[in-house]
Coordinates of C-alpha atoms in Angstrom, one line a residue:
X26 CA 26.5 3.1 -10.9
X27 CA 25.0 5.0 -14.4
X28 CA 28.2 7.1 -15.1
X29 CA 25.2 8.9 -17.2
X30 CA 22.7 9.1 -14.6
X31 CA 25.4 10.0 -11.0
X32 CA 21.6 8.3 -9.2
X33 CA 23.1 4.6 -7.7
X34 CA 21.0 2.0 -9.1
X35 CA 19.9 3.6 -12.5
X36 CA 20.4 1.9 -15.6
X37 CA 21.4 3.8 -19.3
X38 CA 22.4 1.3 -21.5
X39 CA 20.2 -1.4 -22.2
X40 CA 16.9 -2.3 -20.2
X41 CA 16.5 -2.6 -16.4
X42 CA 17.1 -6.2 -14.8
X43 CA 12.9 -7.7 -14.8
X44 CA 12.5 -10.4 -11.9
X45 CA 11.8 -13.7 -12.8
X46 CA 9.4 -15.8 -11.1
X47 CA 11.9 -17.6 -9.1
X48 CA 14.1 -14.7 -7.4
X49 CA 10.6 -12.6 -7.1
X50 CA 9.0 -13.2 -3.4
X51 CA 13.0 -13.4 -2.6
X52 CA 14.1 -10.2 -4.1
X53 CA 10.7 -8.5 -2.9
X54 CA 11.6 -9.8 1.4
X55 CA 14.4 -7.9 0.7
X56 CA 15.4 -4.8 -2.2
X57 CA 10.8 -4.2 -2.1
X58 CA 10.2 -4.0 -5.7
X59 CA 10.1 -6.6 -8.3
X60 CA 9.8 -5.6 -12.1
X61 CA 7.6 -7.9 -15.1
X62 CA 8.5 -7.9 -18.5
X63 CA 5.9 -7.1 -21.2
X64 CA 6.4 -9.7 -23.1
X65 CA 5.8 -12.7 -20.0
X66 CA 2.3 -11.1 -19.3
X67 CA 0.4 -13.3 -21.4
X68 CA -1.1 -10.8 -23.8
X69 CA -0.2 -8.9 -27.5
X70 CA 2.3 -6.1 -26.9
X71 CA -0.1 -4.5 -28.9
X72 CA -2.3 -3.4 -26.4
X73 CA 0.3 -1.3 -25.0
X74 CA 0.2 0.9 -28.0
X75 CA -3.7 0.7 -27.7
X76 CA -3.4 1.4 -24.6
X77 CA -1.2 5.2 -25.3
X78 CA -2.7 6.0 -28.3
X79 CA -6.5 5.9 -26.2
X80 CA -5.1 7.9 -23.7
X81 CA -2.6 10.1 -25.4
X82 CA -6.1 11.6 -27.2
X83 CA -8.0 11.7 -23.9
X84 CA -5.4 13.3 -22.1
X85 CA -4.5 16.1 -24.8
X86 CA -9.5 16.7 -25.1
X87 CA -8.6 17.2 -21.0
X88 CA -11.0 14.1 -20.6
X89 CA -11.0 11.9 -17.3
X90 CA -9.2 8.5 -17.8
X91 CA -10.3 5.5 -16.2
X92 CA -11.2 2.0 -17.5
X93 CA -15.2 3.0 -18.9
X94 CA -13.1 5.2 -21.5
X95 CA -9.4 2.5 -22.0
X96 CA -11.5 -1.5 -21.4
X97 CA -7.7 -2.5 -22.4
X98 CA -6.5 -1.5 -18.6
X99 CA -8.4 -4.4 -17.9
X100 CA -6.8 -7.0 -20.2
X101 CA -3.3 -5.3 -18.7
X102 CA -5.0 -6.4 -14.7
X103 CA -6.5 -9.3 -15.3
X104 CA -2.9 -10.8 -17.9
X105 CA -2.0 -14.5 -16.8
X106 CA 1.0 -12.6 -15.9
X107 CA 0.9 -10.0 -13.4
X108 CA -2.3 -12.9 -12.3
X109 CA 0.4 -15.0 -11.4
X110 CA 3.1 -12.4 -10.2
X111 CA 0.7 -10.9 -7.0
X112 CA -0.9 -14.3 -6.3
X113 CA 2.4 -14.7 -5.6
X114 CA 2.7 -11.8 -3.8
X115 CA -0.1 -11.2 -1.9
X116 CA -2.4 -14.9 -1.9
X117 CA -4.5 -15.8 -4.1
X118 CA -7.9 -13.3 -4.8
X119 CA -6.5 -10.1 -3.6
X120 CA -8.5 -7.4 -4.5
X121 CA -7.3 -3.4 -5.7
X122 CA -8.5 -0.3 -4.5
X123 CA -11.8 0.9 -5.7
X124 CA -11.7 4.8 -7.1
X125 CA -8.4 5.1 -5.6
X126 CA -5.1 6.3 -8.1
X127 CA -6.6 4.1 -10.4
X128 CA -6.3 5.9 -13.7
X129 CA -2.6 7.6 -15.3
X130 CA 0.3 9.9 -14.4
X131 CA 1.2 11.8 -16.1
X132 CA 5.0 13.2 -15.6
X133 CA 6.4 16.2 -15.5
X134 CA 8.0 19.4 -14.3
X135 CA 7.7 19.5 -11.2
X136 CA 9.3 16.6 -8.5
X137 CA 7.4 14.7 -5.5
X138 CA 9.5 14.9 -2.4
X139 CA 10.3 10.8 -0.8
X140 CA 7.6 9.5 0.9
X141 CA 5.3 6.8 1.5
X142 CA 1.9 5.6 0.3
X143 CA -0.6 5.0 2.6
X144 CA -2.6 1.5 2.7
X145 CA -5.1 3.0 1.2
X146 CA -7.8 4.9 0.7
X147 CA -5.9 7.6 -0.5
X148 CA -4.6 9.3 2.6
X149 CA -6.3 7.7 4.9
X150 CA -3.7 7.0 7.8
X151 CA -3.4 3.0 9.1
X152 CA -0.5 1.3 10.5
X153 CA 1.7 -0.2 8.2
X154 CA 2.3 -3.6 7.8
X155 CA 5.2 -5.5 7.2
X156 CA 4.0 -8.3 6.0
X157 CA 2.5 -8.1 2.0
X158 CA -0.4 -7.2 3.1
X159 CA -0.9 -4.5 0.6
X160 CA 1.1 -3.6 -3.0
X161 CA 1.2 -1.5 -5.2
X162 CA 1.3 -2.9 -9.2
X163 CA 2.6 1.0 -11.8
X164 CA 1.7 -0.1 -15.8
X165 CA 3.0 1.5 -18.2
X166 CA 2.1 1.8 -21.6
X167 CA 5.3 3.2 -23.4
X168 CA 8.5 2.6 -22.8
X169 CA 10.2 4.0 -19.9
X170 CA 13.9 6.2 -20.2
X171 CA 15.7 7.9 -18.2
X172 CA 14.5 11.4 -19.5
X173 CA 11.2 11.1 -19.5
X174 CA 9.8 11.1 -15.6
X175 CA 11.0 7.0 -14.1
X176 CA 9.9 6.9 -10.9
X177 CA 12.3 7.1 -8.4
X178 CA 12.6 4.7 -5.7
X179 CA 14.1 4.5 -2.6
X180 CA 14.9 0.2 -2.3
X181 CA 15.5 -1.5 0.9
X182 CA 13.6 1.2 2.5
X183 CA 10.5 -0.7 3.1
X184 CA 11.2 -1.3 6.4
X185 CA 11.9 2.0 7.9
X186 CA 10.1 4.8 9.3
X187 CA 9.8 7.5 11.4
X188 CA 7.1 8.2 14.2
X189 CA 3.8 9.3 13.4
X190 CA 1.7 9.1 16.5
X191 CA 1.8 12.3 17.3
X192 CA 4.4 13.7 15.1
X193 CA 2.4 16.1 12.8
X194 CA 4.2 16.6 10.6
X195 CA 3.2 12.9 9.6
X196 CA 0.1 12.7 9.9
X197 CA -1.9 12.5 6.9
X198 CA -1.5 8.9 5.9
X199 CA 2.5 9.2 3.9
X200 CA 5.5 9.7 5.2
X201 CA 8.2 12.0 4.3
X202 CA 11.7 12.1 4.6
X203 CA 12.2 15.4 4.6
X204 CA 8.7 17.7 5.3
X205 CA 10.1 20.7 5.5
X206 CA 10.6 20.3 1.5
X207 CA 6.5 21.0 1.7
X208 CA 7.0 23.3 3.9
X209 CA 9.2 24.9 2.3
X210 CA 7.8 25.3 -1.0
X211 CA 9.8 23.8 -2.7
X212 CA 7.5 21.4 -4.4
X213 CA 5.2 24.1 -5.8
X214 CA 8.3 24.9 -7.7
X215 CA 9.0 23.4 -12.0
X216 CA 12.5 22.0 -12.2
X217 CA 12.1 22.1 -15.8
X218 CA 9.8 22.8 -18.8
X219 CA 9.3 26.4 -19.8
X220 CA 9.1 27.6 -16.8
X221 CA 12.2 26.3 -15.2
X222 CA 14.7 28.5 -13.4
X223 CA 17.1 25.9 -14.5
X224 CA 19.2 25.6 -17.0
X225 CA 18.7 23.1 -19.4
X226 CA 22.5 20.8 -18.5
X227 CA 21.7 21.1 -14.4
X228 CA 18.5 19.6 -15.5
X229 CA 19.8 16.8 -17.9
X230 CA 23.0 16.4 -16.0
X231 CA 20.3 16.1 -12.1
X232 CA 22.6 19.0 -10.8
X233 CA 19.6 20.7 -9.2
X234 CA 19.3 22.6 -6.1
X235 CA 16.3 19.9 -6.8
X236 CA 17.8 16.4 -7.2
X237 CA 20.8 17.8 -4.5
X238 CA 18.3 18.1 -2.1
X239 CA 16.4 14.8 -3.2
X240 CA 20.1 12.7 -3.2
X241 CA 20.9 14.6 0.2
X242 CA 17.7 13.7 2.0
X243 CA 18.5 9.5 1.4
X244 CA 22.4 10.5 2.8
X245 CA 20.3 12.2 5.4
X246 CA 18.4 8.7 6.6
X247 CA 21.8 6.8 7.6
X248 CA 19.5 3.1 7.1
X249 CA 21.9 0.7 5.8
X250 CA 22.2 -0.3 1.3
X251 CA 19.1 2.4 0.5
X252 CA 20.0 4.5 -2.4
X253 CA 17.7 6.8 -4.8
X254 CA 17.0 4.8 -7.3
X255 CA 14.9 5.5 -10.5
X256 CA 12.9 1.9 -12.2
X257 CA 14.3 2.5 -15.8
X258 CA 14.7 2.2 -18.9
X259 CA 11.2 -0.1 -18.8
X260 CA 9.8 -1.0 -22.1
X261 CA 6.6 -0.2 -23.2
X262 CA 4.0 -2.3 -21.6
X263 CA 5.7 -3.5 -18.0
X264 CA 5.7 -3.5 -14.6
X265 CA 6.4 -3.1 -11.7
X266 CA 5.8 -4.4 -8.1
X267 CA 6.7 -2.9 -4.4
X268 CA 5.8 -2.9 -0.5
X269 CA 3.6 0.4 -0.2
X270 CA 5.9 0.6 2.4
X271 CA 8.5 1.9 -0.3
X272 CA 9.7 5.0 0.2
X273 CA 9.2 6.6 -3.4
X274 CA 8.3 10.1 -5.3
X275 CA 7.5 11.2 -9.2
X276 CA 9.9 12.6 -10.8
X277 CA 10.4 15.7 -13.1
X278 CA 11.0 15.3 -17.3
X279 CA 14.0 16.1 -18.4
X280 CA 13.8 15.8 -22.7
X281 CA 12.4 18.6 -23.9
X282 CA 9.7 20.0 -23.2
X283 CA 8.7 21.2 -26.3
X284 CA 8.0 17.6 -27.3
X285 CA 5.6 16.6 -24.1
X286 CA 2.4 17.0 -25.1
X287 CA 2.6 14.7 -28.4
X288 CA 5.2 12.2 -25.6
X289 CA 3.6 12.5 -22.3
X290 CA 4.8 9.8 -20.2
X291 CA 1.9 7.6 -18.3
X292 CA 1.8 5.9 -15.8
X293 CA -1.4 3.6 -14.1
X294 CA -1.1 2.8 -10.5
X295 CA -3.4 -0.1 -8.5
X296 CA -3.6 -0.6 -4.8
X297 CA -3.8 -4.3 -4.0
X298 CA -4.3 -5.4 -1.1
X299 CA -4.6 -9.8 0.4
X300 CA -8.1 -11.5 0.6
X301 CA -6.1 -15.1 1.7
X302 CA -3.1 -16.9 3.6
X303 CA 0.2 -17.2 1.8
X304 CA 0.2 -21.4 1.9
X305 CA 3.2 -22.7 0.3
X306 CA 6.8 -24.4 1.5
X307 CA 8.7 -23.4 4.0
X308 CA 11.5 -22.0 1.4
X309 CA 15.3 -22.6 1.1
X310 CA 17.7 -20.9 3.2
X311 CA 19.0 -17.7 1.7
X312 CA 22.3 -16.9 1.9
X313 CA 21.6 -12.7 1.5
X314 CA 25.2 -11.9 1.9
X315 CA 26.2 -13.9 -0.7
X316 CA 24.1 -12.7 -3.0
X317 CA 26.8 -9.9 -3.8
X318 CA 25.7 -6.8 -6.4
X319 CA 21.8 -6.8 -7.2
X320 CA 21.0 -6.9 -10.5
X321 CA 18.3 -4.5 -10.9
X322 CA 20.2 -1.7 -8.1
X323 CA 23.7 -2.7 -8.3
X324 CA 23.7 -2.4 -4.8
X325 CA 26.0 -5.1 -3.1
X326 CA 24.2 -6.6 -0.6
X327 CA 27.7 -8.5 0.9
X328 CA 27.5 -5.1 3.0
X329 CA 24.4 -5.7 4.2
X330 CA 24.1 -5.9 8.2
X331 CA 22.4 -8.6 10.7
X332 CA 19.6 -5.8 11.4
X333 CA 17.9 -6.2 7.8
X334 CA 19.3 -9.7 6.8
X335 CA 17.0 -10.4 10.1
X336 CA 13.9 -9.1 8.6
X337 CA 14.5 -10.1 5.5
X338 CA 14.4 -14.1 5.9
X339 CA 11.5 -13.3 7.9
X340 CA 9.8 -11.7 5.4
X341 CA 10.9 -14.5 3.0
X342 CA 9.3 -17.5 4.9
X343 CA 6.9 -15.8 5.7
X344 CA 5.3 -14.2 1.7
X345 CA 5.8 -18.6 1.5
X346 CA 4.1 -19.8 4.5
X347 CA 2.3 -17.4 6.4
X348 CA 4.1 -18.1 9.1
X349 CA 7.8 -16.6 11.4
X350 CA 11.4 -18.9 10.2
X351 CA 12.4 -21.4 12.2
X352 CA 14.3 -20.0 16.1
X353 CA 17.8 -18.7 16.3
X354 CA 20.1 -20.2 19.3
X355 CA 23.0 -17.6 19.4
X356 CA 20.7 -14.7 19.6
X357 CA 22.4 -12.7 23.1
X358 CA 18.8 -11.0 24.8
X359 CA 20.0 -8.5 27.0
X360 CA 22.2 -7.4 24.2
X361 CA 19.7 -6.7 21.8
X362 CA 17.0 -5.1 24.8
X363 CA 19.8 -2.1 24.5
X364 CA 19.9 -2.2 21.1
X365 CA 16.5 -2.1 21.7
X366 CA 16.5 1.7 23.3
X367 CA 18.8 2.6 20.7
X368 CA 18.2 6.8 20.1
X369 CA 17.5 8.9 17.1
X370 CA 16.1 8.3 13.7
X371 CA 19.7 6.9 11.8
X372 CA 18.8 4.2 14.5
X373 CA 15.2 2.9 13.5
X374 CA 17.1 0.1 11.1
X375 CA 18.8 -0.8 14.9
X376 CA 15.7 -0.6 17.0
X377 CA 13.4 -3.3 14.1
X378 CA 16.4 -5.4 13.9
X379 CA 17.1 -6.2 17.2
X380 CA 13.5 -6.9 17.3
X381 CA 13.3 -9.3 15.4
X382 CA 16.7 -11.5 16.7
X383 CA 14.0 -11.4 19.3
X384 CA 11.5 -13.2 17.9
X385 CA 13.8 -15.6 17.0
X386 CA 16.1 -16.3 19.8
X387 CA 15.7 -19.3 21.5
X388 CA 14.7 -17.7 25.0
X389 CA 11.1 -17.3 24.1
X390 CA 10.6 -16.1 27.3
X391 CA 12.6 -13.8 27.9
X392 CA 11.8 -12.1 24.1
X393 CA 8.1 -12.1 25.8
X394 CA 9.5 -9.8 28.9
X395 CA 11.6 -7.5 26.9
X396 CA 9.2 -6.9 24.0
X397 CA 5.8 -6.9 26.4
X398 CA 7.8 -3.6 28.7
X399 CA 8.3 -2.5 25.3
X400 CA 5.3 -1.8 24.0
X401 CA 4.2 -0.6 26.7
X402 CA 7.0 2.0 26.5
X403 CA 6.8 5.7 26.6
X404 CA 8.4 6.2 23.3
X405 CA 6.8 5.0 20.0
X406 CA 9.9 4.5 18.0
X407 CA 10.6 1.9 21.0
X408 CA 6.8 0.5 20.9
X409 CA 6.8 -0.1 17.5
X410 CA 9.6 -1.9 17.2
X411 CA 8.5 -3.9 19.9
X412 CA 4.6 -4.2 17.8
X413 CA 6.8 -6.1 15.1
X414 CA 9.1 -8.4 16.9
X415 CA 6.1 -9.3 18.4
X416 CA 4.3 -10.1 14.9
X417 CA 7.2 -12.0 13.8
X418 CA 7.1 -13.6 17.1
X419 CA 4.1 -15.5 16.3
X420 CA 0.3 -16.5 17.7
X421 CA 2.9 -17.3 21.5
X422 CA 2.4 -13.2 21.6
X423 CA -1.5 -13.0 21.9
X424 CA -1.6 -12.4 24.9
X425 CA 1.3 -9.9 25.3
X426 CA -1.5 -8.8 22.2
X427 CA -4.6 -9.1 24.6
X428 CA -3.3 -7.2 28.2
X429 CA -2.2 -4.1 25.9
X430 CA -5.7 -3.7 23.8
X431 CA -6.6 -2.7 28.1
X432 CA -4.2 -0.1 28.5
X433 CA -4.6 3.8 29.4
X434 CA -2.6 4.5 26.5
X435 CA -4.8 4.3 23.9
X436 CA -1.7 4.1 21.4
X437 CA -0.6 0.8 23.0
X438 CA -4.2 -0.3 23.2
X439 CA -3.6 0.3 19.3
X440 CA -0.3 -1.6 18.9
X441 CA -2.1 -4.0 20.8
X442 CA -5.2 -4.8 18.8
X443 CA -3.4 -4.8 15.8
X444 CA -0.7 -7.8 17.0
X445 CA -4.6 -9.1 17.4
X446 CA -5.0 -9.2 14.1
X447 CA -1.7 -10.5 13.2
X448 CA -0.6 -13.0 15.1
X449 CA -4.0 -14.0 16.9
X450 CA -6.0 -17.1 16.9
X451 CA -9.4 -16.1 16.1
X452 CA -11.1 -17.0 19.4
X453 CA -13.4 -16.3 22.1
X454 CA -11.4 -13.9 23.9
X455 CA -9.6 -12.2 20.8
X456 CA -12.9 -11.5 19.5
X457 CA -14.1 -9.6 21.7
X458 CA -11.5 -8.0 22.5
X459 CA -10.8 -6.8 19.1
X460 CA -14.9 -6.6 19.3
X461 CA -15.2 -4.0 22.2
X462 CA -12.8 -1.7 20.7
X463 CA -14.0 -1.7 17.4
X464 CA -18.0 -0.7 19.7
X465 CA -16.8 1.2 22.6
X466 CA -12.9 2.9 22.1
X467 CA -13.8 7.2 22.7
X468 CA -10.2 6.2 19.7
X469 CA -10.8 6.9 15.9
X470 CA -8.0 5.3 15.6
X471 CA -8.0 2.1 17.3
X472 CA -11.5 1.7 16.4
X473 CA -10.1 1.7 13.1
X474 CA -7.5 -0.2 14.1
X475 CA -9.8 -2.6 15.8
X476 CA -11.9 -2.9 11.6
X477 CA -9.3 -3.4 10.4
X478 CA -8.0 -6.0 12.4
X479 CA -11.9 -8.1 12.5
X480 CA -10.5 -9.3 8.3
X481 CA -7.1 -10.0 9.6
X482 CA -8.8 -12.5 11.9
X483 CA -10.5 -14.2 9.6
X484 CA -8.2 -14.5 6.6
X485 CA -5.8 -16.6 9.1
X486 CA -9.2 -18.6 10.0
X487 CA -10.1 -19.2 7.1
X488 CA -6.1 -20.8 5.9
X489 CA -6.1 -22.2 9.9
X490 CA -9.0 -23.5 10.1
X491 CA -9.0 -22.7 13.7
X492 CA -11.7 -20.1 14.1
X493 CA -13.6 -20.8 11.7
X494 CA -16.9 -20.8 13.1
X495 CA -16.4 -17.2 14.7
X496 CA -16.5 -14.9 11.9
X497 CA -20.4 -14.9 11.4
X498 CA -19.3 -13.1 15.1
X499 CA -17.3 -11.4 13.0
X500 CA -18.8 -9.9 10.1
X501 CA -21.8 -9.1 12.5
X502 CA -19.1 -6.6 14.8
X503 CA -18.4 -4.8 11.4
X504 CA -22.3 -4.8 10.3
X505 CA -22.8 -3.3 13.6
X506 CA -20.2 -0.9 13.9
X507 CA -21.6 0.5 10.3
X508 CA -24.4 1.4 11.6
X509 CA -23.1 3.8 14.2
X510 CA -20.3 5.2 12.3
X511 CA -20.7 8.4 10.8
X512 CA -18.9 10.2 8.1
X513 CA -17.4 13.6 8.3
X514 CA -16.2 15.8 5.8
X515 CA -12.6 15.5 4.1
X516 CA -10.0 16.9 6.7
X517 CA -8.9 18.4 3.7
X518 CA -11.8 20.6 3.7
X519 CA -13.2 21.6 7.1
X520 CA -9.6 22.5 8.1
X521 CA -8.8 24.5 4.7
X522 CA -5.6 22.9 4.6
X523 CA -3.5 20.8 2.0
X524 CA -4.0 17.8 2.8
X525 CA -0.6 17.0 4.4
X526 CA -1.1 19.7 6.4
X527 CA -3.8 18.6 8.4
X528 CA -4.2 18.1 12.1
X529 CA -6.4 15.5 14.8
X530 CA -9.0 17.3 16.1
X531 CA -11.7 16.5 19.2
X532 CA -14.3 14.9 16.5
X533 CA -11.6 12.6 14.4
X534 CA -7.7 11.6 15.9
X535 CA -6.7 9.8 13.1
X536 CA -6.4 11.4 8.9
X537 CA -9.3 9.9 7.1
X538 CA -8.5 10.8 4.0
X539 CA -8.5 14.0 1.7
X540 CA -12.6 14.7 0.9
X541 CA -13.6 13.8 -3.0
X542 CA -16.8 13.8 -4.6
X543 CA -15.7 12.9 -8.5
X544 CA -18.1 15.8 -9.9
X545 CA -20.7 13.7 -8.7
X546 CA -23.6 14.8 -6.5
X547 CA -24.2 11.7 -5.6
X548 CA -20.9 11.5 -3.2
X549 CA -19.8 14.6 -1.5
X550 CA -16.1 14.8 -0.1
X551 CA -17.0 13.1 3.0
X552 CA -14.7 10.3 5.3
X553 CA -14.7 7.9 7.5
X554 CA -11.7 5.4 8.8
X555 CA -13.8 3.6 10.8
X556 CA -16.4 2.4 7.7
X557 CA -13.6 2.1 5.0
X558 CA -11.5 -0.2 7.2
X559 CA -14.3 -2.4 7.9
X560 CA -15.6 -2.4 4.5
X561 CA -11.6 -3.2 3.9
X562 CA -12.3 -6.7 6.2
X563 CA -16.3 -6.6 4.4
X564 CA -14.0 -8.3 1.1
X565 CA -11.6 -9.9 2.8
X566 CA -14.3 -11.5 4.5
X567 CA -16.4 -12.1 2.1
X568 CA -14.1 -13.9 -0.8
X569 CA -13.8 -17.0 0.9
X570 CA -18.1 -17.7 0.4
X571 CA -21.0 -16.5 1.5
X572 CA -21.6 -19.5 3.2
X573 CA -18.1 -18.4 5.3
X574 CA -21.4 -15.6 6.7
X575 CA -22.8 -18.8 8.3
X576 CA -26.0 -16.8 9.9
X577 CA -24.3 -13.5 9.3
X578 CA -24.6 -12.9 5.7
X579 CA -28.4 -11.5 5.5
X580 CA -27.4 -8.5 7.5
X581 CA -24.5 -8.7 5.5
X582 CA -26.5 -8.6 2.4
X583 CA -28.4 -6.0 3.6
X584 CA -26.4 -3.2 5.1
X585 CA -24.0 -3.2 2.4
X586 CA -26.8 -3.3 -0.1
X587 CA -28.0 0.5 1.9
X588 CA -24.4 1.1 1.8
X589 CA -24.5 1.7 -2.0
X590 CA -27.5 3.0 -2.6
X591 CA -27.1 5.9 0.2
X592 CA -23.6 6.7 1.2
X593 CA -21.5 9.5 0.7
X594 CA -18.5 8.7 0.4
X595 CA -17.4 7.2 -2.5
X596 CA -14.7 4.1 -1.5
X597 CA -16.9 2.6 0.7
X598 CA -19.8 2.6 -1.4
X599 CA -16.2 1.5 -3.9
X600 CA -15.6 -1.5 -1.2
X601 CA -19.0 -2.1 -0.5
X602 CA -20.0 -3.2 -4.5
X603 CA -16.9 -5.1 -4.4
X604 CA -17.9 -7.5 -1.4
X605 CA -21.2 -7.7 -2.8
X606 CA -19.1 -9.0 -6.5
X607 CA -17.5 -12.0 -4.5
X608 CA -20.3 -13.4 -2.2
X609 CA -21.9 -12.9 -6.0
X610 CA -18.8 -15.5 -7.9
X611 CA -16.8 -17.2 -5.0
X612 CA -19.4 -19.6 -5.2
X613 CA -21.0 -20.2 -8.8
X614 CA -24.8 -21.0 -8.4
X615 CA -25.4 -19.6 -5.0
X616 CA -24.8 -15.8 -5.8
X617 CA -27.6 -15.3 -8.7
X618 CA -29.8 -13.1 -6.0
X619 CA -26.9 -11.2 -4.8
X620 CA -25.2 -11.1 -8.3
X621 CA -29.0 -10.0 -9.6
X622 CA -29.4 -6.6 -6.9
X623 CA -25.6 -5.9 -7.9
X624 CA -26.3 -6.0 -11.6
X625 CA -28.9 -3.2 -10.5
X626 CA -27.0 -0.8 -8.2
X627 CA -25.4 -0.5 -10.7
X628 CA -26.6 0.8 -12.8
X629 CA -27.9 3.2 -10.1
X630 CA -24.0 4.7 -10.3
X631 CA -23.2 7.6 -11.9
X632 CA -19.6 7.0 -12.1
X633 CA -17.5 3.8 -11.5
X634 CA -14.7 1.6 -10.2
X635 CA -14.4 -1.0 -12.4
X636 CA -11.3 -2.4 -12.0
X637 CA -11.8 -3.9 -8.1
X638 CA -14.3 -5.5 -9.7
X639 CA -13.8 -7.2 -12.7
X640 CA -10.6 -8.9 -10.8
X641 CA -13.9 -9.9 -8.3
X642 CA -15.0 -11.6 -10.9
X643 CA -17.7 -9.5 -12.7
X644 CA -17.5 -10.8 -16.2
X645 CA -16.1 -7.6 -18.3
X646 CA -19.4 -8.1 -20.9
X647 CA -21.0 -5.8 -18.5
X648 CA -17.9 -3.2 -18.3
X649 CA -18.4 -2.7 -22.3
X650 CA -22.4 -2.4 -21.7
X651 CA -22.1 -0.2 -19.0
X652 CA -19.6 2.4 -20.4
X653 CA -20.5 4.0 -23.1
X654 CA -22.8 5.6 -21.3
X655 CA -19.7 6.5 -19.1
X656 CA -17.6 7.8 -22.0
X657 CA -20.7 9.7 -24.0
X658 CA -21.4 11.4 -20.4
X659 CA -19.1 15.4 -21.1

């Protein structure tokens, strides 16, 4: 614990310990956050100062900051160090969610409360994968000190959460540790700056009521190892990668507010997601408790309970191989079944831990029976644990998930579809179940999970070689869904509420996200959970080349072109463009016609999200040609 800050794990002397490649997967699987030093990115160090100066000038002039305005940010995304780390964490050919927070965040006077981001696009509720399917990348062009608004996170929290299916506090994408912080209005009150009610000494020494509320919220979880942690000090040009499931928050500045205009603290955030499976060798077993004091967080891992280490073991192995680790003989299914039904939010770790222990048990028959019964239970917390346990079991859980897709309870159907997407082999029976729910389920939530599962099934089929001949049918199911599903006015607008307070309606039982048009007539403030999930899956499938789509290629390209030309949803358009770009670039020479069509579509776009397109093969010189017009636009 820092003597100066009083925040567990925050370093104030020297630098935050950066992550080395040999520890990248181990540290990510356990604590959920890693940091890359600017010297390891493989780009000139002076690029960070250039980005910062351009950004500061544009920010003070009130400009909307994008990669068109500061194209050097594309050099950071494509730097060898970033690509190598993200290849290891989310697989080669990873993608970037378009138009979603890929812009800088300045720190200031207010605090967000602890929350999890949704796994994109913006504020769209999805089922949370425990595997590294999506991560967040933070880039800081300037140094980050403990007083200029370092990002605050809760390491070791990524595998635990709260109910959301019928809990309206957590309906809208993000899950919260203390929703009363929003209800009571504390989020609107400045903690520091000229309008703060706190004295300077209380601000500097973290003795404000806001600081106390943050610490208490973490302590109230009752979860093991969790402590507030501020990611600092960081050198200019540092990159932080963390699980999209990690609780975190934006943090106020504690330095002299009169300097803020001249010394803004910027952060760029990108949401990355997986398009390929892990394909490496099994790692050596890790004695997690023997690691002792973690060098970054200063948390003593010798105190880690086996309800946590069993997850770390599983996901460390999955990150390397895409498969579950070997079974463990000494598991007592009867005792674990009792633990699976423990009550209370603090018992989340016990329930999830029990489910993973059952999954690694040598008694596979007992595991399937016990987790299958829990999957059909009434309590969401137990159903959630059972879902993750069955996913951890692997393809052996396929029949249990198939049975769940026929349940009269939509939450069980949702879990069944999600599970098939995560572990089932791609065969006719599995695809029929997922495609049927995608086409016919009355729940928007279930259909959106089915749309996402199609991409997961295809991604795994490519890696395993099993079911590749069905990928053409996968894209056809997605194209048919896109022809049926409609956009709806963003819930925040339709209900005249903050996105954090929106509620389900007769038309839609899942949060479809905040409506954004980026001040262009071309787009409306509309969203569709199913369309956006279907197009995310399309990006995944198109990442493997046009040949894989077989007879589905022509209708897929036609549908994607039509979406880019006519869809009023900016996120759908961005995902469709990325899909086309991947088809144009995966197989050199074979995508020339698609590439020509793509360039024409880009010419007609009033705004662009360049980061995903450059990531998926668009030549940066094209960006420079288009960007000048955007820069000159008022």
